[in-house]
Short mmCIF file of C-alpha atoms in Angstrom, two decimals:
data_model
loop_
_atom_site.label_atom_id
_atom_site.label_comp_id
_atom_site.label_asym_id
_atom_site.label_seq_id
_atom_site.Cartn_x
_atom_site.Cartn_y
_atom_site.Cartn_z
CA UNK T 275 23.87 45.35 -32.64
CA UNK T 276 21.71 45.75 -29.32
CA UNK T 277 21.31 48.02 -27.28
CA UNK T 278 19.60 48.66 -23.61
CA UNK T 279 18.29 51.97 -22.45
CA UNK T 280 16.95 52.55 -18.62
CA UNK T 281 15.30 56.08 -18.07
CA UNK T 282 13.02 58.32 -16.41
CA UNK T 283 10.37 60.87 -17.52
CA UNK T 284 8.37 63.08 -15.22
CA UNK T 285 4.31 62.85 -16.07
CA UNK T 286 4.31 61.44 -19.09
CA UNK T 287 1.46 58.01 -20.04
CA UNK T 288 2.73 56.09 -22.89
CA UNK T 289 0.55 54.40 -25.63
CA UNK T 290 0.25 50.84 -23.47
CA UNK T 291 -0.15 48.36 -26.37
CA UNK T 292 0.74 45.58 -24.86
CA UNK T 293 2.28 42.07 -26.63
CA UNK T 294 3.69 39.22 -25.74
CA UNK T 295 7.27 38.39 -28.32
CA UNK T 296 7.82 35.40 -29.23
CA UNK T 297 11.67 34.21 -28.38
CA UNK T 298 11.74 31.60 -31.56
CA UNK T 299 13.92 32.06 -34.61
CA UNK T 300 13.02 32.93 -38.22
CA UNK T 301 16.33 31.75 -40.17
CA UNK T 302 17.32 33.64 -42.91
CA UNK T 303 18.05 32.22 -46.56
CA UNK T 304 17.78 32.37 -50.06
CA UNK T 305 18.25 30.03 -52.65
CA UNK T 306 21.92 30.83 -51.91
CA UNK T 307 23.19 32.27 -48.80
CA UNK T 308 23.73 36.39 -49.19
CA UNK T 309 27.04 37.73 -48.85
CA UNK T 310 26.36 40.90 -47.88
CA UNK T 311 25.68 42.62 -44.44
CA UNK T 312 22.89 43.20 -43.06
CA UNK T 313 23.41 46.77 -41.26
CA UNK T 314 21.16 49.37 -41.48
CA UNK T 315 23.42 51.72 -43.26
CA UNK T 316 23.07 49.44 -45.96
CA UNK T 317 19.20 48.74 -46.17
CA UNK T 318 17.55 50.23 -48.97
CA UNK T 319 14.32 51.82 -48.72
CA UNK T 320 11.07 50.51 -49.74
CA UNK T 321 8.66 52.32 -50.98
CA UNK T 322 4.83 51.52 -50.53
CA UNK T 323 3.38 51.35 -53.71
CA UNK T 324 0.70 54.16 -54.38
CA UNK T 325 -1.48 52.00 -56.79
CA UNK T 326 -1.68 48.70 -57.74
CA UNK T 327 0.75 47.40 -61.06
CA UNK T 328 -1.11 47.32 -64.54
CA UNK T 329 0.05 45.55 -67.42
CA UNK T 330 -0.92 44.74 -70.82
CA UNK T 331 -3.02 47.46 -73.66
CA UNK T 332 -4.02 50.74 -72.46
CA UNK T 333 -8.22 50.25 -71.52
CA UNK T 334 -10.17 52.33 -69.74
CA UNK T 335 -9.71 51.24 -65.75
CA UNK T 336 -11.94 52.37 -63.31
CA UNK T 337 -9.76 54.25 -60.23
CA UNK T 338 -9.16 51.57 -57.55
CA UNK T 339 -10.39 52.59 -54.33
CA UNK T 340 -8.56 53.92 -51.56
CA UNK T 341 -9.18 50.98 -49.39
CA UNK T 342 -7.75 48.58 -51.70
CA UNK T 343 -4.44 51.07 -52.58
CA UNK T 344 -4.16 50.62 -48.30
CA UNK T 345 -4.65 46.95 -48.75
CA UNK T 346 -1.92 46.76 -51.43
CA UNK T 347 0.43 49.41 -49.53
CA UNK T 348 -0.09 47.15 -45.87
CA UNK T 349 0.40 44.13 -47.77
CA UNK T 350 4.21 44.87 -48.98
CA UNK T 351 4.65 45.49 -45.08
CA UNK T 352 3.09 42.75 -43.70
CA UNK T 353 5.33 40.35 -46.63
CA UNK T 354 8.15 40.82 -44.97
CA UNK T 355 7.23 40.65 -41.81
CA UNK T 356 5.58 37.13 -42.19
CA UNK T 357 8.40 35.89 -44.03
CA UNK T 358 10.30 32.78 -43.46
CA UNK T 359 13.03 32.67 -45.47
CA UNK T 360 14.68 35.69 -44.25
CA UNK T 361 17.86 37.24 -44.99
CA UNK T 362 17.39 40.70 -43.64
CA UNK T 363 15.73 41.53 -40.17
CA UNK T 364 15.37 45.25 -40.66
CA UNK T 365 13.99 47.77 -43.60
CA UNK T 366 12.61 51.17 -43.88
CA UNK T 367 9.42 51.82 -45.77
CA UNK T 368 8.30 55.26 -47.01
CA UNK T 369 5.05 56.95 -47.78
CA UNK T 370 3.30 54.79 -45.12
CA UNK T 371 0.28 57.07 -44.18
CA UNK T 372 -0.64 57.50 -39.99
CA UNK T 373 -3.91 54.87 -41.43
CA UNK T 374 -1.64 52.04 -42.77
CA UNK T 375 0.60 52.34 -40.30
CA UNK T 376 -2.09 51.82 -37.38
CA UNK T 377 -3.26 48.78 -39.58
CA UNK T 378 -0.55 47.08 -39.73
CA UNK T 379 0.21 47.67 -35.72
CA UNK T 380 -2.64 46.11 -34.89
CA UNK T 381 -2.23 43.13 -37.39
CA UNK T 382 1.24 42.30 -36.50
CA UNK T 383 -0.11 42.51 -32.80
CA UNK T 384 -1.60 38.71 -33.76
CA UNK T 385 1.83 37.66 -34.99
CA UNK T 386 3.43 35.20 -33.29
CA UNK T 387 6.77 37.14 -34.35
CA UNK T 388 5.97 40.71 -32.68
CA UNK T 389 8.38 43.13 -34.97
CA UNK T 390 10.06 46.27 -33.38
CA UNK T 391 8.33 49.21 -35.72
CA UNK T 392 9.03 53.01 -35.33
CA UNK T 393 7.30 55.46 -37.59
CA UNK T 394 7.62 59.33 -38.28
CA UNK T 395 4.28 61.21 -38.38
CA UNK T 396 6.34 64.06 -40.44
CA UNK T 397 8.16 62.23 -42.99
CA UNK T 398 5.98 58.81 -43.02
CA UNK T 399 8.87 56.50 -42.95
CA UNK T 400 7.92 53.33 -40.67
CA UNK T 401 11.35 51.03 -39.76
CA UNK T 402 10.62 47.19 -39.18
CA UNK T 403 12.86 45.49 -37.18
CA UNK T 404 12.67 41.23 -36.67
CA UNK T 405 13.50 39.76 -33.65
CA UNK T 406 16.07 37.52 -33.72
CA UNK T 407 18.15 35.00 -31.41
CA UNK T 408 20.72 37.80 -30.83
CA UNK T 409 17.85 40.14 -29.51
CA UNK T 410 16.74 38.23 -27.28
CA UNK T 411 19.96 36.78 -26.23
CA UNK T 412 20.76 40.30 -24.69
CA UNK T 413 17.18 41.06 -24.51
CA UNK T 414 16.85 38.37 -21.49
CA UNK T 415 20.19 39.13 -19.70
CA UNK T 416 18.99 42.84 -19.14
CA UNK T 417 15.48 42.21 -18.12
CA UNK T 418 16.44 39.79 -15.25
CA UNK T 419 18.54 42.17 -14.08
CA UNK T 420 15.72 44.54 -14.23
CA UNK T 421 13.34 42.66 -12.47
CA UNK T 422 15.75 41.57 -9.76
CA UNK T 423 16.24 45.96 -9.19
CA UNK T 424 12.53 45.80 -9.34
CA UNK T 425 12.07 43.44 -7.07
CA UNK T 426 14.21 44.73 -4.22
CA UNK T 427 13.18 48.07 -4.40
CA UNK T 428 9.40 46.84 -3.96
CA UNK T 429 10.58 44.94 -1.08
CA UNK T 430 11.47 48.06 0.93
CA UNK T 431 7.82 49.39 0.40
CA UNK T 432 5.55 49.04 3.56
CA UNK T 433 2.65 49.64 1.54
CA UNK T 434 1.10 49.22 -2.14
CA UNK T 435 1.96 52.66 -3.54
CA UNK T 436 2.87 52.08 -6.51
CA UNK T 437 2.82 49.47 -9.37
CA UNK T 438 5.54 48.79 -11.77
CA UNK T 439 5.52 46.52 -14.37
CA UNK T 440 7.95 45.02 -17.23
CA UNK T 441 6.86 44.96 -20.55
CA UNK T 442 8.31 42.88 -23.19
CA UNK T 443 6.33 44.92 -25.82
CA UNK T 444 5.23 48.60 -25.51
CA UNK T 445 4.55 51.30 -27.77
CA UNK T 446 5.68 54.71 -27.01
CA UNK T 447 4.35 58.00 -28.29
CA UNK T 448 6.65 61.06 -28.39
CA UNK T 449 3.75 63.20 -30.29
CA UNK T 450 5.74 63.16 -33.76
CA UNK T 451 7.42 59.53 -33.71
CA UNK T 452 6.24 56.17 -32.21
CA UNK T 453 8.44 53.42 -31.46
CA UNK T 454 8.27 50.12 -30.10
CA UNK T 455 11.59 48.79 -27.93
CA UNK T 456 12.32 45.50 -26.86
CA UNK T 457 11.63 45.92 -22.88
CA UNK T 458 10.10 48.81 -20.98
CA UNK T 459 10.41 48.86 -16.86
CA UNK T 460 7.13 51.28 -15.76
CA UNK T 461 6.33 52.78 -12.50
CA UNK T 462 2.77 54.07 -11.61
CA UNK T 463 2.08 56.21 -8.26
CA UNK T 464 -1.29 54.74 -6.95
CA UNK T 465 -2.50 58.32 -6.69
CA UNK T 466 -5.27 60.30 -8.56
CA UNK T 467 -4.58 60.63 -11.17
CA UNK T 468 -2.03 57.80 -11.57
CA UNK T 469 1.20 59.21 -12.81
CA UNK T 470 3.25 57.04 -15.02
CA UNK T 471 6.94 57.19 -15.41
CA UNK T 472 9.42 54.78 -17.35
CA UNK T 473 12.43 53.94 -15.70
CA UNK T 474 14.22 51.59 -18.22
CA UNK T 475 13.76 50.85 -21.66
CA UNK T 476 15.92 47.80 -23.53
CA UNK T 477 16.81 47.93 -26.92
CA UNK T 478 18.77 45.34 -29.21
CA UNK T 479 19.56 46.94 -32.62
CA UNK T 480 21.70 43.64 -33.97
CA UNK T 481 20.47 44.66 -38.01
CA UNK T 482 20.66 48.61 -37.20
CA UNK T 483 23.84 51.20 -37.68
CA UNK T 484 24.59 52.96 -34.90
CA UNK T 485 23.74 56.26 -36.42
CA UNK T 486 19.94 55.01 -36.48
CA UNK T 487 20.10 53.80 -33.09
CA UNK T 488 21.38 57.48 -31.54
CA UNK T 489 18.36 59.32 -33.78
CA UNK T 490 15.82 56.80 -32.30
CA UNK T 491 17.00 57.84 -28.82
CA UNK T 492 17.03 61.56 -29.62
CA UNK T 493 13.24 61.36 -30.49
CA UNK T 494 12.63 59.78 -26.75
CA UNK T 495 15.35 62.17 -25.15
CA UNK T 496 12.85 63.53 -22.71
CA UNK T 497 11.77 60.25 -21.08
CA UNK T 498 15.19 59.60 -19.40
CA UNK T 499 17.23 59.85 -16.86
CA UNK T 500 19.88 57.18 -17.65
CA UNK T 501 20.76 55.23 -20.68
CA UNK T 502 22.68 52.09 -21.70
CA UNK T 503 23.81 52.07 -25.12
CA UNK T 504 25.55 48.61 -26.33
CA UNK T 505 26.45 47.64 -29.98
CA UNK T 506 27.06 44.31 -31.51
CA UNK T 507 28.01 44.63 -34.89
CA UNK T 508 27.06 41.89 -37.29
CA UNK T 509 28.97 41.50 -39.85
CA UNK T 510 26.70 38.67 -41.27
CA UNK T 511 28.65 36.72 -44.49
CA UNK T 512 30.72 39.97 -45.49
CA UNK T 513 34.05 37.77 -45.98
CA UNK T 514 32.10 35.09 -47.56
CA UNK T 515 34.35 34.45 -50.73
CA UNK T 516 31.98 32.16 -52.46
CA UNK T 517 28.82 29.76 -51.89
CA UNK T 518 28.76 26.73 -49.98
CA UNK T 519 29.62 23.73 -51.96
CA UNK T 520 28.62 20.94 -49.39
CA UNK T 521 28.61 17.39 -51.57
CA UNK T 522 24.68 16.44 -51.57
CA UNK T 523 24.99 13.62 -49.83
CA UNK T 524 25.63 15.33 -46.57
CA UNK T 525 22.86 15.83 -44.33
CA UNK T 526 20.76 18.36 -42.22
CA UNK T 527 23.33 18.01 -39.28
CA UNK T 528 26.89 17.60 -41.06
CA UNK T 529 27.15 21.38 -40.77
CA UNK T 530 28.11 20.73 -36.51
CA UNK T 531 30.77 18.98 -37.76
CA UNK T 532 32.56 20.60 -40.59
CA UNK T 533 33.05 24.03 -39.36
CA UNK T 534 36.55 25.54 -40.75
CA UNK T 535 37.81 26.81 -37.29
CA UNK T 536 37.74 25.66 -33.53
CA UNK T 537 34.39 26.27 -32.17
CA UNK T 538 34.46 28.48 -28.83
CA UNK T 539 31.89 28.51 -25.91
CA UNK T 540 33.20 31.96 -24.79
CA UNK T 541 32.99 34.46 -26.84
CA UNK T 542 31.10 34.78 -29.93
CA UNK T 543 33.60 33.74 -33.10
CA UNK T 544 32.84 33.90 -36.62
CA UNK T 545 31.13 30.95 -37.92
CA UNK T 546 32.75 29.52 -40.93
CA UNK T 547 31.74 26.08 -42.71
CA UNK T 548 33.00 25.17 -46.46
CA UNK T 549 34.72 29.54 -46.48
CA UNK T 550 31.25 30.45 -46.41
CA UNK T 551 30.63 33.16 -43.37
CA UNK T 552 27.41 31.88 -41.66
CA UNK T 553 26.99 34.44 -38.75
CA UNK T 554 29.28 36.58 -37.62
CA UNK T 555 30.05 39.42 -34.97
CA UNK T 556 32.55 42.19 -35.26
CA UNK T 557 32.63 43.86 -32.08
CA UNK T 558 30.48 44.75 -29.06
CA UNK T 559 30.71 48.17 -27.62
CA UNK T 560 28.45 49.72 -24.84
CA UNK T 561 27.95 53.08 -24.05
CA UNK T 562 26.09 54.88 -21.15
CA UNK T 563 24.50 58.37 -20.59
CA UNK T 564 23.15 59.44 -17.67
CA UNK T 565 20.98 62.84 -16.97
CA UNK T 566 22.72 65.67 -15.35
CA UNK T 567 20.98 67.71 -12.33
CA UNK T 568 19.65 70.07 -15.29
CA UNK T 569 17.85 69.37 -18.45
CA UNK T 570 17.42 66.49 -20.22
CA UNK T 571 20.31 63.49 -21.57
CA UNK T 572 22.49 64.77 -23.83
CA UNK T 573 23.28 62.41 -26.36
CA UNK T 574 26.31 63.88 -28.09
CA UNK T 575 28.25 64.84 -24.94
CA UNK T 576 31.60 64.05 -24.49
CA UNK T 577 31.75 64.82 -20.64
CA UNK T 578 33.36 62.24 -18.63
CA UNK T 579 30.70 62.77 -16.21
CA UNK T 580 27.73 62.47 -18.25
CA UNK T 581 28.62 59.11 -20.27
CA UNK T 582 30.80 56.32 -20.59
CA UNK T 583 32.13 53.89 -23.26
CA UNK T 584 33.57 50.68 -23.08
CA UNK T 585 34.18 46.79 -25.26
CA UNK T 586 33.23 43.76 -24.68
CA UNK T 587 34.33 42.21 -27.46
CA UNK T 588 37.14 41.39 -29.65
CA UNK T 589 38.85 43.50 -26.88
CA UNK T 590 37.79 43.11 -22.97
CA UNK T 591 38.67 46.65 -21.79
CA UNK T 592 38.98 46.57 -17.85
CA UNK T 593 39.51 50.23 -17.56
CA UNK T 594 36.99 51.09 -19.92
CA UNK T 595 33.90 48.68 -18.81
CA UNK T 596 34.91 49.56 -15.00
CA UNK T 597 33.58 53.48 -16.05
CA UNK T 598 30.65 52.26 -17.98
CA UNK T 599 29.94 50.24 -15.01
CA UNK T 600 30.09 53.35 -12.61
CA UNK T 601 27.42 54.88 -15.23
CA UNK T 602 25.12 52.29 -14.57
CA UNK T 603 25.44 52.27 -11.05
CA UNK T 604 24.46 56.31 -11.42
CA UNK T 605 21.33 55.18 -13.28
CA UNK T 606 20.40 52.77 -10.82
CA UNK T 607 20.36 55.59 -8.40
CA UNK T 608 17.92 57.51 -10.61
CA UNK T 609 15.89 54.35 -10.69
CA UNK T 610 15.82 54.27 -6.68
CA UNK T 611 14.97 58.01 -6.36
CA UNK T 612 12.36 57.60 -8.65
CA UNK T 613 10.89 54.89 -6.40
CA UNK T 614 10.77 57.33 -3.73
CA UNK T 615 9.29 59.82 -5.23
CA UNK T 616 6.22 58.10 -6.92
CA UNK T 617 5.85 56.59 -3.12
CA UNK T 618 5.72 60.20 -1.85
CA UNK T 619 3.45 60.99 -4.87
CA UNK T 620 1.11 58.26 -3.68
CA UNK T 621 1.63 58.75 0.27
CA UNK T 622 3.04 62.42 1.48
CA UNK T 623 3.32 60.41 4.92
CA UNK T 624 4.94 57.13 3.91
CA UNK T 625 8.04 55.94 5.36
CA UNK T 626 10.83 55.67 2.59
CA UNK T 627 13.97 55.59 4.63
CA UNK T 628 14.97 52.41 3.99
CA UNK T 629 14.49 52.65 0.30
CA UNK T 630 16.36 55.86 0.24
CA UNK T 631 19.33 54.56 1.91
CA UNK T 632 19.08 51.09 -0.85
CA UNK T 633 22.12 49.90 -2.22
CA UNK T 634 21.75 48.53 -5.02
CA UNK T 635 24.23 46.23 -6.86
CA UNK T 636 25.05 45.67 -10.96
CA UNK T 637 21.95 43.77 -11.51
CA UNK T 638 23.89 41.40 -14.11
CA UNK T 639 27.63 40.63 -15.32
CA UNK T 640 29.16 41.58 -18.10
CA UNK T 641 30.43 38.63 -19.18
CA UNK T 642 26.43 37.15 -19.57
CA UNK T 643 25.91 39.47 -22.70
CA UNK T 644 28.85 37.71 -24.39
CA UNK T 645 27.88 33.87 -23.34
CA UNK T 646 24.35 34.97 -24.57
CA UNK T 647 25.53 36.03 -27.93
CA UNK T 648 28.11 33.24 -28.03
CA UNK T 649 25.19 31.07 -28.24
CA UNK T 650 22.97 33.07 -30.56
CA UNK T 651 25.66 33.37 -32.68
CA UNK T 652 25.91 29.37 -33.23
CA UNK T 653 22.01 29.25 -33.25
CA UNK T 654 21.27 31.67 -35.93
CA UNK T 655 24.26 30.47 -37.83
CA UNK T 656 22.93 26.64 -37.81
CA UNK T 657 18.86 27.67 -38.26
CA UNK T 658 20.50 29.78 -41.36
CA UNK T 659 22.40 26.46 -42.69
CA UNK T 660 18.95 24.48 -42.11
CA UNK T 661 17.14 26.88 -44.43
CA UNK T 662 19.67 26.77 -47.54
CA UNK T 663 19.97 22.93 -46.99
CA UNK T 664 16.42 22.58 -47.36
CA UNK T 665 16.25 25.32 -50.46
CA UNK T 666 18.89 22.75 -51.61
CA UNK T 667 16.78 19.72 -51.35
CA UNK T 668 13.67 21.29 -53.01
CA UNK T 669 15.88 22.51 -55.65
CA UNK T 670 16.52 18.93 -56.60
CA UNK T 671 12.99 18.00 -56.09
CA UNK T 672 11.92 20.25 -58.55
CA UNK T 673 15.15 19.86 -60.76
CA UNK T 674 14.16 15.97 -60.86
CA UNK T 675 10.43 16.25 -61.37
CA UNK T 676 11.09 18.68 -64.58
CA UNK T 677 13.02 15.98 -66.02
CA UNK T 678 11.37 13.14 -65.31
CA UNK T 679 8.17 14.13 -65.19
CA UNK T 680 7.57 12.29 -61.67
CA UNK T 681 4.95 14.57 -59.29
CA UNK T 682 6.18 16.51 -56.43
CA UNK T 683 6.20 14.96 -52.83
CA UNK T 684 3.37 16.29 -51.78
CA UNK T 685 1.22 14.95 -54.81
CA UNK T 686 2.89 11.77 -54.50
CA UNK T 687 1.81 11.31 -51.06
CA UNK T 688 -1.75 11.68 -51.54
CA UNK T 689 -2.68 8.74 -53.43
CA UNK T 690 0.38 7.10 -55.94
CA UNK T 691 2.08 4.76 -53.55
CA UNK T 692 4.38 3.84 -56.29
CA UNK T 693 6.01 7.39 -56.68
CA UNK T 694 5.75 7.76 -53.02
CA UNK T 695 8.88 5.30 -52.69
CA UNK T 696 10.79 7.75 -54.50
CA UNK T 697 10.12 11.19 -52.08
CA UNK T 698 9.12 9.81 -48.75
CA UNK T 699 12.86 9.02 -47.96
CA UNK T 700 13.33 12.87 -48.55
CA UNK T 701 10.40 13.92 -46.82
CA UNK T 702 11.41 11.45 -43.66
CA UNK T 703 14.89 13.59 -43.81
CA UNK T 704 13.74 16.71 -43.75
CA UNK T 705 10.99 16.09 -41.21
CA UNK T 706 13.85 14.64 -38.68
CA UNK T 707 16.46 17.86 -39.78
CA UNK T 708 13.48 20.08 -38.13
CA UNK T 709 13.40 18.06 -35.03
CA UNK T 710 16.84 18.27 -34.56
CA UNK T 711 16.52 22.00 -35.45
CA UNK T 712 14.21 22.75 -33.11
CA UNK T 713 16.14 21.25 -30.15
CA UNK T 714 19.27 22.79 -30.73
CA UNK T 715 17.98 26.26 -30.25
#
């Protein structure tokens, strides 16, 4: 599911923690692939241990110290957000205090993976969410689109007024609830002092429900003026019938060329090798809101004027998309106004006829979002098959050393030469499976 959101606030100066997110891929896997989805409405919740696990007779223990019940609390976040083989992208933690949580914020900062986090100050839940190919698939087609807006609106600007920026990473403080979307478009009147609005924010919820999506919104209702909302439902191995049962004699790229079905290069079908379900996306609706002459964005409206709904995907509905596409083109007028007033803000005196009178076109197509995920889809569902074919090929490793008692590759390489004959054709494999990987996408 993903979802973009452009909006407005009126003097508000977020948290600026800026990062840079890495685009790359961690594939999920197991020792088997999981058949079940990966939605939100189906995570369960962790919760953060309180003290560390004893075992063994009853002995007097000293208390462990607070710092190291933090250490072991942080620790069960930071697990999953460092790990590799990864079958979910998104969980919700509980009883994460306002300490841990700034902890592991600045720690995951360093990461070359930047998660998504949101936390609640009153109930001390804090929601991880991975990137993945399908963020930034979508991620990318809405922040060129933004920049190209941003871009022409600056050109109608005699002077250096304002500044606007777009971050890929931002953290943003609502007082109870902190969040951190995927993209955030900011404007800043040069004036004293500056004042800070955000025009656009971008969010792709591909692991979330869209129940959790709305209630992040609702926390950040006051910030906007307009809002995209667009859903891409993953449906990841939920018809999977059984595990794959590829012969072990295939290799690291025979998944490109048994796939069940007719691959497609325009829209994003169900990937299917061996009746095992290795990605797949349901649907992809999108929804808009804009903000009314009075009061904030009303999420739940229902007014034909306020908000818009349309699909992308299994369905293309003209009628539909053509409203949500009037939405947007509201929201882009929000954006332009807002230009002109953070340039009177800065100058009472400056010339913004031109930008007033700016008309400004759909800053990207439609059809883009789908090619993107078309493409994600057969990305993620090939660096998935990568992962369980090499969880296959240490299975055997270890399977053989057990009952031969031969040493593991690694041993073997250091200084036997005779076992090395047996594992360095695997190891060669393997090493040439993640250079193909890593050029495919």
């Amino acid at each position: 599911m993903f979802s973009t959101v452009p909006i407005n606030s009126s003097r508000y100066s977020p948290v600026l923690r800026n990062s840079t997110r890495s685009n790359s891929v961690e594939p999920s896997c197991g020792k088997r692939p999981s058949t079940k989805s990966t939605t939100s409405s189906q995570l369960e919740e962790v919760s953060v241990l309180t003290s560390p696990p004893t075992a063994g007779p009853s002995v007097p223990l000293k208390h462990p110290s607070s710092e190291a019940i933090a250490t072991v609390q942080c620790n069960q976040v930071l697990d999953f957000i460092v790990r590799k083989n990864r079958e979910k992208y998104s969980t919700v933690f509980s009883r994460v205090t306002p300490r841990q949580y700034n902890s592991i914020l600045h720690a995951s900062e360093k990461l070359a993976g930047k998660p998504r986090l949101a936390y609640d100050f009153e109930t001390l839940r804090l929601e991880v969410d991975m990137p993945s190919c399908v963020h930034d698939s979508a991620t990318n087609v809405i922040r060129r689109g933004l920049e190209s807006v941003d871009k022409m609106l600056h050109d109608l600007i005699a002077a250096r007024l304002i500044h606007s920026e777009i971050h890929p990473s931002l953290t943003l403080n609502t007082g109870k609830k902190e969040f951190v979307p995927d993209c955030v478009h900011v404007i800043t009147a040069r004036c004293k002092p500056p004042v800070v609005k955000i025009l656009s924010i971008v969010e792709v919820a591909f692991s979330q429900s869209e129940a959790a999506l709305l209630d992040r919104f609702r926390n950040a209702i006051k910030f906007k003026h307009h809002q995209i909302l667009s859903r891409a439902g993953d449906d990841l191995n939920a018809r999977n019938q059984r595990d794959p049962s590829l012969p072990p004699h295939h290799s690291a790229l025979a998944f490109l060329s048994l796939r069940d079905e007719p691959q497609s290069f325009d829209e994003p079908t169900p990937v299917i090798v061996e009746g095992h379900s290795w990605c797949t996306i349901t649907d992809i609706q999108v929804q808009v809101w804009v903000r009314g002459r009075r009061g904030a964005i009303n999420i739940d409206t229902k007014d034909s004027r306020l908000t818009a709904r349309g699909s992308l995907f299994p369905v293309y509905n003209e009628a539909a998309m053509k409203d949500v596409t009037l939405m947007v083109m509201k929201g882009l007028e929000l954006t332009r106004d807002c230009f002109v007033e953070q340039c009177r803000l800065a100058d009472r005196d400056a010339s913004v006829s031109n930008l007033r009178s700016a008309q400004l076109p759909l800053p990207f197509k439609w059809e883009d979002i789908v090619d993107g995920l078309t493409y994600a889809t057969q990305a993620t569902a090939h660096a998935r098959y990568l992962t369980w074919y090499h969880n296959i090929l240490e299975e055997q490793s270890e399977e053989y050393v057990e009952v031969t008692g031969k040493r593991t590759a690694d041993e073997a390489e250091i200084d036997t030469p005779d076992d090395g004959r047996l594992v360095r054709p695997r190891i060669g494999m393997k090493t040439r499976a993640a250079a193909r990987s890593a050029s495919y996408g």
